[in-house]
Short mmCIF file of C-alpha atoms in Angstrom, two decimals:
data_model
loop_
_atom_site.label_atom_id
_atom_site.label_comp_id
_atom_site.label_asym_id
_atom_site.label_seq_id
_atom_site.Cartn_x
_atom_site.Cartn_y
_atom_site.Cartn_z
CA MET A 3 -0.12 -0.19 0.08
CA LEU A 4 2.77 2.40 0.75
CA ALA A 5 4.55 1.64 -2.38
CA MET A 6 1.29 2.31 -4.42
CA MET A 7 0.74 5.71 -2.55
CA ALA A 8 4.47 6.66 -3.42
CA LEU A 9 3.85 5.99 -7.31
CA ALA A 10 1.49 9.20 -7.24
CA SER A 11 4.67 11.28 -6.78
CA ALA A 12 7.31 8.91 -8.38
CA TYR A 13 7.84 11.08 -11.36
CA THR A 14 7.41 14.59 -10.03
CA THR A 15 10.86 14.86 -8.59
CA PRO A 16 11.97 17.88 -6.80
CA ALA A 17 15.60 19.18 -6.60
CA PRO A 18 17.83 18.11 -3.77
CA LEU A 19 17.80 21.90 -2.45
CA VAL A 20 15.10 24.33 -2.13
CA SER A 21 17.23 27.22 -0.41
CA ALA A 22 18.37 28.60 -4.00
CA VAL A 23 14.90 29.35 -5.32
CA SER A 24 11.80 31.33 -4.01
CA ARG A 25 8.81 28.95 -3.12
CA PHE A 26 6.37 31.43 -3.75
CA ALA A 27 6.78 33.35 -6.99
CA SER A 28 5.25 31.61 -9.79
CA PRO A 29 8.25 32.53 -12.56
CA VAL A 30 10.95 31.27 -10.25
CA LYS A 31 8.94 28.12 -9.24
CA MET A 32 8.76 27.04 -12.94
CA SER A 33 12.44 27.27 -13.06
CA PHE A 34 12.62 25.24 -9.77
CA VAL A 35 10.41 22.47 -11.50
CA ASP A 36 12.43 22.51 -14.70
CA ALA A 37 15.72 22.01 -12.90
CA LEU A 38 14.62 18.94 -10.70
CA GLU A 39 16.95 15.86 -10.68
CA GLY A 40 15.43 12.82 -11.83
CA LYS A 41 14.69 13.66 -15.27
CA SER A 42 15.90 11.49 -17.91
CA VAL A 43 15.59 10.26 -21.42
CA GLU A 44 12.60 7.88 -20.71
CA ALA A 45 10.36 11.11 -20.35
CA GLY A 46 12.17 13.24 -22.83
CA ASN A 47 14.47 15.04 -20.39
CA THR A 48 11.34 16.37 -18.81
CA VAL A 49 9.42 16.35 -15.68
CA TRP A 50 6.81 13.42 -16.43
CA ASP A 51 3.90 15.11 -15.09
CA PRO A 52 0.67 14.02 -17.00
CA LEU A 53 -1.89 15.13 -13.96
CA GLY A 54 -0.01 18.28 -13.71
CA PHE A 55 0.90 17.99 -9.89
CA THR A 56 3.48 21.08 -10.69
CA GLU A 57 0.66 23.44 -11.57
CA PHE A 58 -1.14 23.54 -8.14
CA VAL A 59 1.62 22.80 -5.40
CA ASN A 60 4.32 24.60 -4.11
CA ASP A 61 7.88 23.70 -3.71
CA GLU A 62 7.72 22.64 -0.24
CA THR A 63 5.24 20.16 -1.26
CA MET A 64 7.50 18.92 -4.07
CA MET A 65 10.06 18.40 -1.45
CA TRP A 66 7.59 16.28 0.48
CA PHE A 67 7.12 14.24 -2.52
CA ARG A 68 10.57 13.72 -3.33
CA ALA A 69 11.31 12.73 0.25
CA ALA A 70 8.39 10.27 0.10
CA GLU A 71 9.56 8.89 -3.18
CA LEU A 72 13.09 8.36 -1.95
CA LYS A 73 11.78 6.51 1.07
CA HIS A 74 9.35 4.18 -0.62
CA GLY A 75 11.80 3.59 -3.39
CA ARG A 76 14.49 2.27 -0.87
CA VAL A 77 12.05 0.40 1.18
CA CYS A 78 10.69 -1.36 -2.07
CA MET A 79 14.24 -2.18 -3.49
CA LEU A 80 14.90 -3.84 -0.05
CA ALA A 81 11.41 -5.65 -0.22
CA SER A 82 11.66 -6.53 -3.81
CA VAL A 83 14.88 -8.37 -2.89
CA GLY A 84 13.55 -9.82 0.11
CA TYR A 85 10.52 -11.12 -1.74
CA LEU A 86 12.35 -12.68 -4.38
CA ALA A 87 14.58 -14.55 -2.08
CA GLY A 88 12.06 -15.60 -0.21
CA ALA A 89 9.97 -16.75 -2.99
CA ALA A 90 13.14 -18.70 -4.23
CA GLY A 91 13.25 -20.60 -0.74
CA LEU A 92 16.33 -18.67 0.43
CA THR A 93 16.18 -17.58 4.09
CA PHE A 94 18.66 -16.88 6.87
CA PRO A 95 20.05 -19.81 8.81
CA GLY A 96 19.27 -20.20 12.43
CA GLU A 97 16.44 -18.93 14.68
CA ILE A 98 14.78 -15.76 14.55
CA ALA A 99 13.51 -16.56 18.14
CA LYS A 100 13.67 -19.46 20.46
CA GLY A 101 12.11 -22.19 18.78
CA VAL A 102 11.40 -20.49 15.37
CA SER A 103 13.52 -20.70 12.46
CA PHE A 104 13.89 -18.34 9.81
CA ALA A 105 12.93 -21.08 7.56
CA SER A 106 9.53 -21.85 9.17
CA CYS A 107 8.41 -18.18 8.87
CA ASN A 108 8.51 -18.93 4.99
CA THR A 109 6.74 -22.31 5.06
CA GLU A 110 3.66 -20.70 3.59
CA GLY A 111 5.21 -18.30 1.00
CA VAL A 112 6.60 -14.83 1.45
CA PHE A 113 3.27 -13.13 1.51
CA ASN A 114 2.18 -14.85 4.82
CA ALA A 115 5.82 -14.82 6.46
CA TRP A 116 4.98 -11.74 8.66
CA GLY A 117 2.24 -13.59 10.42
CA LYS A 118 4.78 -16.05 11.38
CA VAL A 119 7.13 -13.60 12.98
CA PRO A 120 7.04 -13.53 16.85
CA GLU A 121 5.27 -10.49 18.30
CA ALA A 122 8.46 -9.35 19.73
CA GLY A 123 10.20 -9.40 16.47
CA LYS A 124 7.27 -7.65 15.01
CA LEU A 125 7.59 -4.72 17.78
CA GLN A 126 11.65 -4.55 17.12
CA ILE A 127 10.97 -3.96 13.44
CA VAL A 128 8.43 -1.34 13.95
CA LEU A 129 10.53 0.18 16.62
CA LEU A 130 13.49 0.35 14.07
CA ILE A 131 11.23 1.80 11.42
CA PHE A 132 10.22 4.77 14.11
CA LEU A 133 13.86 5.40 15.02
CA LEU A 134 14.46 5.90 11.10
CA GLU A 135 11.70 8.12 10.83
CA VAL A 136 13.04 10.12 13.93
CA ALA A 137 16.43 10.28 12.31
CA SER A 138 15.16 11.69 9.04
CA GLU A 139 12.41 14.06 10.34
CA SER A 140 14.88 15.47 13.17
CA LYS A 141 17.74 16.18 10.84
CA LYS A 142 18.56 19.94 10.53
CA PRO A 143 18.12 21.82 8.36
CA HIS A 144 14.72 20.04 7.44
CA TYR A 145 14.32 18.84 3.93
CA LEU A 146 11.34 21.06 3.63
CA LYS A 147 13.51 23.99 4.91
CA GLY A 148 16.56 23.67 2.65
CA GLY A 149 17.96 20.38 3.60
CA VAL A 150 18.36 17.20 1.28
CA PRO A 151 15.60 14.72 1.37
CA GLY A 152 16.40 11.14 2.05
CA LYS A 153 19.76 12.05 3.42
CA ILE A 154 20.91 10.92 7.02
CA ASP A 155 24.50 11.64 7.24
CA GLN A 156 24.67 10.44 11.10
CA LEU A 157 22.14 8.93 13.72
CA PRO A 158 20.86 11.78 16.02
CA PHE A 159 22.42 9.96 19.07
CA ASP A 160 25.52 8.45 20.25
CA GLY A 161 26.12 4.73 19.72
CA ILE A 162 26.61 1.93 22.07
CA GLU A 163 30.23 1.04 22.70
CA GLY A 164 31.20 -2.23 21.18
CA LEU A 165 28.07 -2.64 19.21
CA TRP A 166 27.43 0.60 17.32
CA ALA A 167 30.03 3.14 16.47
CA PRO A 168 29.04 6.64 17.60
CA LYS A 169 27.96 9.24 15.04
CA ILE A 170 28.30 6.55 12.21
CA LYS A 171 27.52 7.52 8.78
CA PHE A 172 24.26 5.48 8.44
CA TRP A 173 23.86 5.32 4.45
CA ASP A 174 27.32 5.31 3.79
CA PRO A 175 29.51 3.64 6.45
CA LEU A 176 32.35 2.67 4.51
CA GLY A 177 32.50 6.11 2.61
CA PHE A 178 32.34 4.96 -0.94
CA MET A 179 30.49 8.53 -1.77
CA GLY A 180 33.40 10.31 -0.82
CA ALA A 181 35.71 8.84 -3.59
CA LEU A 182 33.30 10.13 -6.44
CA THR A 183 33.00 13.16 -8.17
CA GLU A 184 30.00 15.44 -8.27
CA GLU A 185 28.86 14.25 -11.79
CA GLN A 186 29.46 10.66 -10.57
CA LYS A 187 27.40 11.31 -7.46
CA ALA A 188 24.51 12.92 -9.60
CA THR A 189 24.61 9.65 -11.83
CA LYS A 190 24.25 7.42 -8.80
CA ARG A 191 21.28 9.64 -7.48
CA LEU A 192 19.58 9.27 -10.73
CA ALA A 193 20.20 5.50 -10.54
CA GLU A 194 18.68 5.08 -7.26
CA LEU A 195 15.63 7.00 -8.34
CA LYS A 196 15.13 4.98 -11.30
CA ASN A 197 15.57 1.76 -9.61
CA GLY A 198 13.57 2.60 -6.71
CA ARG A 199 10.81 3.53 -9.28
CA LEU A 200 11.18 0.44 -10.92
CA ALA A 201 11.10 -1.66 -7.52
CA MET A 202 7.68 0.13 -6.21
CA LEU A 203 6.37 -1.23 -9.55
CA GLY A 204 7.76 -4.40 -9.17
CA LEU A 205 6.74 -4.85 -5.57
CA VAL A 206 2.99 -4.15 -6.70
CA SER A 207 3.21 -6.53 -9.43
CA PHE A 208 4.36 -9.20 -6.60
CA LEU A 209 1.38 -8.48 -4.53
CA ILE A 210 -0.91 -8.61 -7.48
CA ALA A 211 0.42 -11.84 -8.86
CA HIS A 212 -0.16 -13.32 -5.29
CA ASN A 213 -3.71 -12.26 -5.04
CA LEU A 214 -4.80 -12.53 -8.77
CA PRO A 215 -2.83 -15.88 -9.80
CA GLY A 216 -1.70 -15.54 -13.52
CA SER A 217 -2.38 -12.00 -13.58
CA VAL A 218 1.25 -11.13 -14.25
CA PRO A 219 2.37 -13.38 -16.79
CA LEU A 220 6.38 -13.08 -16.06
CA LEU A 221 5.45 -14.38 -12.45
CA LYS A 222 3.08 -17.15 -13.50
CA GLY A 223 4.04 -20.36 -11.71
CA LEU A 224 6.05 -18.98 -9.20
CA ASN A 225 5.55 -18.87 -5.30
CA PHE A 226 4.23 -15.48 -5.02
#
């Protein structure tokens, strides 16, 4: 459901920074829209906006769309890999809880795996999601006030000695981005947007294939 909601904003993408332009004057707003990252040859190097979102929303709303697009794209990329791995019968070794193996959670298919996770495990997953949301929304400057949507350089709390390094760069712990040129970084940001958009469509197709067997020809006969 989250992925489907994000599709509405998947092709109306704002620029990484909003501080360089006015959020209110309409001539500048069009320049803001025209300069958005995420445009590529698939849409003729323009913003694909058949419903005209850019005609009636301000730039802060566009930044909210971008943050939602990045967040749901990343979730769906992870979910798509997990769904495909589970459908292929691949699970982590060992137990997720005492007496409950990872493999046992997948016995009735990926779609039903969540229901087999122990309640304490579900609580931990929800808590992790909450902490990530707090980290994202508490970052200064906020992405609606000139910050970069989707960027969490560091978690907003110190780590636990011996378990989690304090002030670690959460999204780039090994520092790969630091060795790239600005052009290379822009290329990788565009790749992330494209892959996230594809993953949102892909995950929706998995869910449709499960609920309507045979409705997605490429997935016919697979354990979805």
